[in-house]
Coordinates of C-alpha atoms in Angstrom, one line a residue:
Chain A
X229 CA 129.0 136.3 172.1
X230 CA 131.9 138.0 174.0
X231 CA 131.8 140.1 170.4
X232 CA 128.6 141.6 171.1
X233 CA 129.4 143.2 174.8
X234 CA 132.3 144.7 173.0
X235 CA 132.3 149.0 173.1
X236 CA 133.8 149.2 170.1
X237 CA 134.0 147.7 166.6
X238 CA 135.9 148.7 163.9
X239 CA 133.9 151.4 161.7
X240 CA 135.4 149.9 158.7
X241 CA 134.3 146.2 159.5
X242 CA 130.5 147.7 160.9
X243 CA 130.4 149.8 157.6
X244 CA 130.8 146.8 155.5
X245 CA 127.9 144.6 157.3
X246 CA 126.0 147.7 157.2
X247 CA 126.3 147.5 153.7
X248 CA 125.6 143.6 153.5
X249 CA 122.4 144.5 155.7
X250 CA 121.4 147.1 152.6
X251 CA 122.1 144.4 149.8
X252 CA 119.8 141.9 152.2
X253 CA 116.7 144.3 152.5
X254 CA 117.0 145.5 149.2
X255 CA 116.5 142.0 147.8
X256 CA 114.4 140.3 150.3
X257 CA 111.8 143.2 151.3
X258 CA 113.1 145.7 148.4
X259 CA 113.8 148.5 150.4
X260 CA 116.3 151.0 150.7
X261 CA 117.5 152.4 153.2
X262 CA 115.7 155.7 154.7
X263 CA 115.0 158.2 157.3
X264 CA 113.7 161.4 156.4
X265 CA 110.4 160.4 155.0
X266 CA 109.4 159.4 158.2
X267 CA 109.6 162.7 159.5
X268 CA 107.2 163.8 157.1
X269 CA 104.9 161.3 158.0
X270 CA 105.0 161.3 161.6
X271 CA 104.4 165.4 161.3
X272 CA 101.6 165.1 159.0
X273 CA 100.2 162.4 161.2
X274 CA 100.5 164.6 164.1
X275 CA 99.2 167.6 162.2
X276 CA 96.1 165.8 161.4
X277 CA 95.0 165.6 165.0
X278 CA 95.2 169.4 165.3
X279 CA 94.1 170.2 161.8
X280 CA 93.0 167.7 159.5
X281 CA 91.2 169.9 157.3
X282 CA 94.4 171.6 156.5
X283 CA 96.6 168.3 156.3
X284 CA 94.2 167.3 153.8
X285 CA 94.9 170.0 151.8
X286 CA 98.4 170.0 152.0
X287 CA 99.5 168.9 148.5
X288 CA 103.0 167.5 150.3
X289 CA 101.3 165.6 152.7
X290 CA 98.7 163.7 150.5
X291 CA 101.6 163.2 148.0
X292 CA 104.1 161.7 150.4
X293 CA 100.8 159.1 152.0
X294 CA 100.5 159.5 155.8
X295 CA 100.9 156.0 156.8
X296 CA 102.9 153.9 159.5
X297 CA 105.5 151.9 156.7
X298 CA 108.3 150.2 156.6
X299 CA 110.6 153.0 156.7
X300 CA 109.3 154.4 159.9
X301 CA 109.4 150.9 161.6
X302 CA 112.7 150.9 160.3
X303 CA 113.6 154.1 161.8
X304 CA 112.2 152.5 165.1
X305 CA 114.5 149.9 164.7
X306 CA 116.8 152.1 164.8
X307 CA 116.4 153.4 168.4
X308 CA 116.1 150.0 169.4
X309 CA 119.3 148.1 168.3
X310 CA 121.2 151.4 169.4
X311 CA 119.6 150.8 172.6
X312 CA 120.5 147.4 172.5
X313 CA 123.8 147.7 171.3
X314 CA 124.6 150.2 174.5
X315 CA 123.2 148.2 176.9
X316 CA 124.9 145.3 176.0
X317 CA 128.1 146.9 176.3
X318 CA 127.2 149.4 179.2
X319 CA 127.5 152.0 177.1
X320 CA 124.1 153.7 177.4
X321 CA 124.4 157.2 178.9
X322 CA 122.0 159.7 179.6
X323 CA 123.4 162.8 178.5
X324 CA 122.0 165.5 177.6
X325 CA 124.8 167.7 176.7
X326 CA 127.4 166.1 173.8
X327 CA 131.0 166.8 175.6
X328 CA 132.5 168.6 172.1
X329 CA 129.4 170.9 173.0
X330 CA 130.2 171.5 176.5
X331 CA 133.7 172.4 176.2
X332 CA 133.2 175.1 173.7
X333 CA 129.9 176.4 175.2
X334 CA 129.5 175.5 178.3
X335 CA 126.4 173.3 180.3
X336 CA 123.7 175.8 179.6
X337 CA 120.7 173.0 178.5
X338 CA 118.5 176.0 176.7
X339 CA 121.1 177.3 174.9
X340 CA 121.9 173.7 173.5
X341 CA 118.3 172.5 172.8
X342 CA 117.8 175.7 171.3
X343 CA 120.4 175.3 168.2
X344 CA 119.4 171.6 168.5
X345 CA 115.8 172.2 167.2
X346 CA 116.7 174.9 165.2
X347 CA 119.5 172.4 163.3
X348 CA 116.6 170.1 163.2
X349 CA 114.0 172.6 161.5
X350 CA 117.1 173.4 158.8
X351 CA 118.5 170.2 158.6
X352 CA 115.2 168.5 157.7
X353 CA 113.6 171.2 155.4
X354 CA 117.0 171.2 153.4
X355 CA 116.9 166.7 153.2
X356 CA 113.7 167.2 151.6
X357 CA 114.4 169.8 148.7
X358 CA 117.2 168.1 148.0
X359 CA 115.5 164.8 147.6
X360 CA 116.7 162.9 150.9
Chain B
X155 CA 105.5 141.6 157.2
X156 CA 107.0 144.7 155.5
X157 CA 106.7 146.2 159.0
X158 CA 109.0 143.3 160.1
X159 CA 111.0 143.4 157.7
X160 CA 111.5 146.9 158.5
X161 CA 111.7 146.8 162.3
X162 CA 114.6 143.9 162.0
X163 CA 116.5 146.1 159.2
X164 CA 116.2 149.4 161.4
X165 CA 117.6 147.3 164.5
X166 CA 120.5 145.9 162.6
X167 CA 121.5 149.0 161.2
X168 CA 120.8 150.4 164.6
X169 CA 122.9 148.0 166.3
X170 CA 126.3 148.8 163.8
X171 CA 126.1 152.3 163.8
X172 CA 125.8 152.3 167.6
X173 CA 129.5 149.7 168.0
X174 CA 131.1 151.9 165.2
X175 CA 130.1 154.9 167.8
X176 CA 128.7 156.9 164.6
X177 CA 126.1 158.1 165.9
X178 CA 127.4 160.4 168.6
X179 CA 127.4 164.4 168.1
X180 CA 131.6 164.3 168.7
X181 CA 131.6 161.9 165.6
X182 CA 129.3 164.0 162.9
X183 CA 130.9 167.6 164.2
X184 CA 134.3 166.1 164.4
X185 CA 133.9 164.5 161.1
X186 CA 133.0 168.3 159.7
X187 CA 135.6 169.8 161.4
X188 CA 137.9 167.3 159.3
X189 CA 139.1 166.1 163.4
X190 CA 137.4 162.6 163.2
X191 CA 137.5 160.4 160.5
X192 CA 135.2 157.7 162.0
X193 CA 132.3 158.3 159.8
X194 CA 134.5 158.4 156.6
X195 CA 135.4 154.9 157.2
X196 CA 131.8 153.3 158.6
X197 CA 130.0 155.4 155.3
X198 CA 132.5 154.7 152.4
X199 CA 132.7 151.1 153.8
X200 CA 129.2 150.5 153.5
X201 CA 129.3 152.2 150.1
X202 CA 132.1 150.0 148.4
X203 CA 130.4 146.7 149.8
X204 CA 126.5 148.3 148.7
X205 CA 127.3 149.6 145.5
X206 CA 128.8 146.0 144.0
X207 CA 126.1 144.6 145.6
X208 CA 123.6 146.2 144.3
X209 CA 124.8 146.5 140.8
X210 CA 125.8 143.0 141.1
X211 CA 122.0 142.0 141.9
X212 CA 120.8 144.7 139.8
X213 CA 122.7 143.3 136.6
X214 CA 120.8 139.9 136.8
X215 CA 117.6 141.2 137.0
X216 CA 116.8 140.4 140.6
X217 CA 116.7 143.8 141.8
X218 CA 115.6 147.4 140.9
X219 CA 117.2 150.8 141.2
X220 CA 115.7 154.0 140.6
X221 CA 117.7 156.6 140.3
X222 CA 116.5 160.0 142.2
X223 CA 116.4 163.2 139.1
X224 CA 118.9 165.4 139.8
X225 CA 117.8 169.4 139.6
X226 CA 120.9 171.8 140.6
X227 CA 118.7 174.3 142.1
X228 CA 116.9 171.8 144.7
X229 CA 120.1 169.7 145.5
X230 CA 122.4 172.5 145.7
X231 CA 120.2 175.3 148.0
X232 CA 118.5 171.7 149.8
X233 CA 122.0 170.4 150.2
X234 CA 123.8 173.7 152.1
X235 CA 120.5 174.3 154.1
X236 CA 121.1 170.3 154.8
X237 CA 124.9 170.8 155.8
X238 CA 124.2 174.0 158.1
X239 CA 121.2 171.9 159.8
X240 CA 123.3 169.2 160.5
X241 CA 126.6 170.9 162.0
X242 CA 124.2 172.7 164.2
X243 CA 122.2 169.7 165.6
X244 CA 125.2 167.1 165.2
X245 CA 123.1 164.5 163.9
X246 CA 121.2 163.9 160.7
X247 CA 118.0 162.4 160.5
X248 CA 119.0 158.5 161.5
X249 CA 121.4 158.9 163.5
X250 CA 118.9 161.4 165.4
X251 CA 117.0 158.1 166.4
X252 CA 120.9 156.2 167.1
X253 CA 121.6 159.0 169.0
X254 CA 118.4 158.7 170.8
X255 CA 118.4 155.3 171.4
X256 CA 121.8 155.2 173.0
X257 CA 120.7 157.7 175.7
X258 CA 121.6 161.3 174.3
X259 CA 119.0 163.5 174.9
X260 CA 119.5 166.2 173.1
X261 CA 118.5 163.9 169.8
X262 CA 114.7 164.2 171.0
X263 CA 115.1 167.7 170.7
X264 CA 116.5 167.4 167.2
X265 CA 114.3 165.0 166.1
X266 CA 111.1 167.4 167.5
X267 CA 112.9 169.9 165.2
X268 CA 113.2 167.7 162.4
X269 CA 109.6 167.0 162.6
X270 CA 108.7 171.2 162.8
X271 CA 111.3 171.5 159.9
X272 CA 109.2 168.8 157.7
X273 CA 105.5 170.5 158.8
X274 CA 107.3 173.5 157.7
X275 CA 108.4 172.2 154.2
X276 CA 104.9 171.2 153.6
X277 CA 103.5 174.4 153.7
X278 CA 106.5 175.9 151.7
X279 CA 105.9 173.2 148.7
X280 CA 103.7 174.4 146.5
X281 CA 105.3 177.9 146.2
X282 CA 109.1 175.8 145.6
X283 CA 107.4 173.1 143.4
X284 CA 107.2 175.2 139.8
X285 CA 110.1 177.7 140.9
X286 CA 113.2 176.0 143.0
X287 CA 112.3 172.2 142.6
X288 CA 112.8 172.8 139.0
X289 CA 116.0 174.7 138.0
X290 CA 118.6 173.1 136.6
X291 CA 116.8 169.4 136.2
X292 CA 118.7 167.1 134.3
X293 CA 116.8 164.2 134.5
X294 CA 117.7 160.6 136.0
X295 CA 121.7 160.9 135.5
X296 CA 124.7 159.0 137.5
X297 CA 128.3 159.2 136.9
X298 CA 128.1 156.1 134.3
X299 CA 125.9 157.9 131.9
X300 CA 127.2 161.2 132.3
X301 CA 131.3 159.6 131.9
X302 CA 129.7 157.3 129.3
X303 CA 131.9 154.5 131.1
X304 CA 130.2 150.9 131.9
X305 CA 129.1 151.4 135.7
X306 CA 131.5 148.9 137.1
X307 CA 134.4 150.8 135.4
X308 CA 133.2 153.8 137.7
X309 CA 132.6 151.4 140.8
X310 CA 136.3 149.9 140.6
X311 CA 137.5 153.5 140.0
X312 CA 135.6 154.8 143.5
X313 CA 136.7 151.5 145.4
X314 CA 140.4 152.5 144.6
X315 CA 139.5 156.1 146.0
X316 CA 137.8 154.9 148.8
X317 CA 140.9 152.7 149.8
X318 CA 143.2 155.2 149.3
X319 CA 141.5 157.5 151.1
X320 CA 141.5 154.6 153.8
X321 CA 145.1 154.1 153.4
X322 CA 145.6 157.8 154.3
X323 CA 143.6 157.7 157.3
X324 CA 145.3 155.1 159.0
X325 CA 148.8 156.6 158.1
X326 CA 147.6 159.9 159.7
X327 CA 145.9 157.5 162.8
X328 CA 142.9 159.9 162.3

């Protein structure tokens, strides 16, 4: 188990189960591996409290099915065996500022949640045309 | 179940991207500034070993694999806007939730951004759906039918890249 507490594994050994992990869910549940649909979703699903009329609408939204799935319990997943992973290692950190960050501009938070969302907003909008 | 199935995958997955520290801002700018290699290794790993798997099952009929069409114009434009997004948040979209899961902070914000980015693709949609989506569309295509070589001619030739590239990385102890 001492394996598990470990900080570190070696991204080429981690890579490879990753990959077995794929090969497993693609033949027992049929899934591939996924994130940015769930974005989508859990937008629209927010969107519909506001506005449901206009979600409704929304050719994107009623094309891409605002529903809890396996992808975003997947995603879920995610945030929990990270979480896991840290805290069985003592790794887990609350930072809110990534050190590369810091030493090229500095501790301001606003400045750095600022290009954070915006990143976001891009990053997210560009997955989607693309087909990611 | 699928939700299971799902929430076991995600935690897996979860789990070895968090030990191969991948997830971390330092990793995904440092791999873009060509500094860290990390990444490189975790991703094309997990290619080599998914791509004969896959085409292994694949080949006797016990799984499926659609292909996503491939249209220059959406993959192109969506792919730059995807690469500038990404070196200014320092994560993508699941290793936003890694990220956030292993105490960093500034991955909510990211992923609240993420979130505004997708509301704000919806709306764009229907104007990029006859104009953007559609330039340059070529269909279902992947390096074996374009090459016309058998795909596990084109797997062994990427696994030899891959290992090279390997090969490099450890001789430069990047």
């Amino acid at each position: 188990m001492n394996v598990l507490i470990r900080k570190t594994w070696s991204p080429y050994l981690a890579g490879a189960v990753a990959g077995l992990v794929l090969c497993l869910s693609v033949l027992i549940a049929g899934k591939y591996f996924g994130a940015s649909t769930t974005y989508v979703r859990s937008a629209g699903l927010l969107e519909k409290v506001v506005a449901s009329k206009h979600v409704a609408k929304s050719s994107y939204f009623m094309r891409t099915k605002l529903k809890v799935d396996w992808q975003m319990l997947f995603v879920v997943g995610v945030i929990l065996g990270s979480f896991a992973s840290a805290q069985m290692s003592r790794d887990f950190t609350a930072v809110a500022i990534p050190s590369m960050w810091k030493r090229r501009f500095g501790t301001n938070k606003a400045k750095r949640f600022l290009v954070a969302f915006l990143g976001g907003v891009i990053a997210l909008f560009g997955a989607r045309m693309a087909g990611g | 179940m699928e939700l299971i199935y799902g929430l076991v995958t995600g935690i897996l997955f979860g789990f070895l991207m968090q030990k191969a520290q991948v997830i971390r801002y330092d990793k995904q700018v440092g791999a873009m500034r060509l500094v860290d290699f990390t990444i490189f290794k975790f991703m094309l790993s997990a290619i080599i070993v998914g791509m004969i798997g896959i085409y292994f099952l694949k080949d006797f009929g016990i799984v499926s694999l659609d292909v996503k069409s491939t249209s220059l114009g959406a993959n192109i434009i969506g792919g730059l806007m995807f690469g500038i997004g990404w070196a200014l948040a320092g994560y993508c979209p699941g290793t936003a939730a890694g990220a956030l899961g292993e105490g960093r902070w500034d991955a909510l914000i990211v992923i609240l951004g993420m979130m505004a980015g997708a509301a704000l693709y919806a709306e764009a949609y229907p104007a990029m759906k006859s104009s953007i989506l559609t330039w340059g569309n070529y269909g279902k295509i992947t390096l074996s039918s374009i090459l016309g070589w058998n795909h596990w001619v084109v797997i062994v030739v990427l696994s030899i890249i891959y290992v090279g590239l390997f090969y490099l990385f450890e001789k430069k102890n990047v």
